[in-house]
């Protein structure tokens, strides 16, 4: 290596180290901001502060009843601080809920009818049965109209507590809860819009509809910057507020119109090209275009869904709890609440109703449609989830405030919601513990490598004596294969130092991927020296795999195409390829890759940094006498 090459390599290593340290710091901060358990703890702490504050004198209610107005010319909104939280800030919360709904319906579990059936049935039961139990307990007593306060699950609370008390080997349970919560939220929002709206102002409704139409048109025309949507969002919120419909619904309606789609390769490539131009000639204009190109490459729904959770989880929802959970717990108040129907109706609806409804709905589907059963999603775990879904909190408190006019009834309903959330958590904890003891879950399929590496018979890159082995099951017909190839080559320093061995195995999705796999195995079997150059050329086809493109790629890198096709026609490598594909069959719904590092499936982002961090973690664990390869 020349001195210039050595200096260039050292510079790249220094830059990589700086970037890695920055990513570690940002990763730790992001892990805290998005941690569901921490968000649930913040909500619980805000609730405790509200209870203490409300019982420490009269300042609590005086503060939240303080009037605050925003006026622009003849237009204005004057609300109390409590109403600003409930109708203003909570619109942001419902906007985030709407983003989740739209994304799940378009890209997530709910886009597949087979996957949507079970959570839909569970959510439907969890909406209907609690309301029925509430109405039965209430009879015709004052407050019966507030049945909507027992139909919804607080997604943030439930997810945080599931991470804390739920089974550790049931990732499907969390996905089920997310899908269940989306449908649950749709039902709760529909109830608020239909049953808890005041007399309607049709002129304001028409203005809101016109604003939503403009949002839809902007989304259709590809408008991707936030400010135009933000201006329209303020107008729509004001129109919905004036219409008599609860203003928080504006957030949901706007979110349902936000553009959502899979990230497009051409947009990412354009950002990469601008990054190259910036590297070649750094300038403010190029930097700005690069920043805009990066934003453009990520659809608005996914971009906002990434940015909002820290603010919603640690500001909006805790403020809502602080403004709504302050119940005066005097002897007279508690006595009146205990003897009131509404307290027991709320507890019965949330604790018993949610459990019975979720289990009844899901149980019927599991019985009538056996194909809906999925690993880690059996009935005992669904019972635990049904118990946990009684944590109604956010929407329950909101509906109680809307539906009940008497402050005494509101306090009784709030106390019921708080007690129901606590009882639901205790019940869910007991159910999960009993279920784990009596019906323990097996480890999820595919978490451990099912067939140990045999480097002498595989497509390998690096030293066969390396202490760490990364196995990639790859579909060469996947148009994004080149991205992972680039990430894996980012491990070159670890490969050159003998720390990591890369092994390529095959994942099939159709004739193209089978043909490419046969070509790679043929090149390896013929001892072609340009095997990995051939692999890179096939990845560079970006899904355009045909007999002609394979031949052309082989000739470009100097591989004997005639000998390659002769070996392919012999069928000698087919059994190995089919064995590889059988290892990971059913682990993904598409052609996305499957990666194992030291025998354990790697389920994080697939890039150079995440791979390097995992290898470093394994090295530290081995040095400390912890994990060994394959553990």
PDB file of C-alpha atoms in Angstrom, residues 5 10 21 48 86 107 156 184 201 215 244 261 290 303 333 356 360 386 425 478 488 501 526 567 578 592 603:
ATOM      1  CA  UNK A   5      -3.355   5.062   0.292  1.00  0.00           C
ATOM      2  CA  UNK A  10      -6.426   6.255   8.199  1.00  0.00           C
ATOM      3  CA  UNK A  21     -19.524   7.859  18.366  1.00  0.00           C
ATOM      4  CA  UNK A  48     -49.639  11.222  40.595  1.00  0.00           C
ATOM      5  CA  UNK A  86     -58.180  18.830  25.723  1.00  0.00           C
ATOM      6  CA  UNK A 107     -48.396  -0.746   4.710  1.00  0.00           C
ATOM      7  CA  UNK A 156     -49.175   4.361  24.966  1.00  0.00           C
ATOM      8  CA  UNK A 184     -59.962   0.450  18.742  1.00  0.00           C
ATOM      9  CA  UNK A 201     -72.525  24.652  12.368  1.00  0.00           C
ATOM     10  CA  UNK A 215     -54.835  18.693   1.995  1.00  0.00           C
ATOM     11  CA  UNK A 244     -69.582  21.786  17.129  1.00  0.00           C
ATOM     12  CA  UNK A 261     -45.937   4.684   0.718  1.00  0.00           C
ATOM     13  CA  UNK A 290     -29.189  17.761   0.115  1.00  0.00           C
ATOM     14  CA  UNK A 303     -41.276  11.390   8.696  1.00  0.00           C
ATOM     15  CA  UNK A 333     -65.708  12.490  47.638  1.00  0.00           C
ATOM     16  CA  UNK A 356     -64.564 -10.374  28.055  1.00  0.00           C
ATOM     17  CA  UNK A 360     -64.763 -13.379  23.086  1.00  0.00           C
ATOM     18  CA  UNK A 386     -57.560  -8.328  27.052  1.00  0.00           C
ATOM     19  CA  UNK A 425     -52.429  -3.708  35.099  1.00  0.00           C
ATOM     20  CA  UNK A 478     -34.567  -8.059  -4.824  1.00  0.00           C
ATOM     21  CA  UNK A 488     -21.773  -5.620   4.269  1.00  0.00           C
ATOM     22  CA  UNK A 501     -16.546 -14.130   8.060  1.00  0.00           C
ATOM     23  CA  UNK A 526     -16.090 -23.580 -11.160  1.00  0.00           C
ATOM     24  CA  UNK A 567     -23.093 -26.306 -14.531  1.00  0.00           C
ATOM     25  CA  UNK A 578     -33.422 -25.197  -1.963  1.00  0.00           C
ATOM     26  CA  UNK A 592     -36.309  -8.762   2.269  1.00  0.00           C
ATOM     27  CA  UNK A 603     -33.513  -7.705  13.635  1.00  0.00           C
TER      28      UNK A 603
END
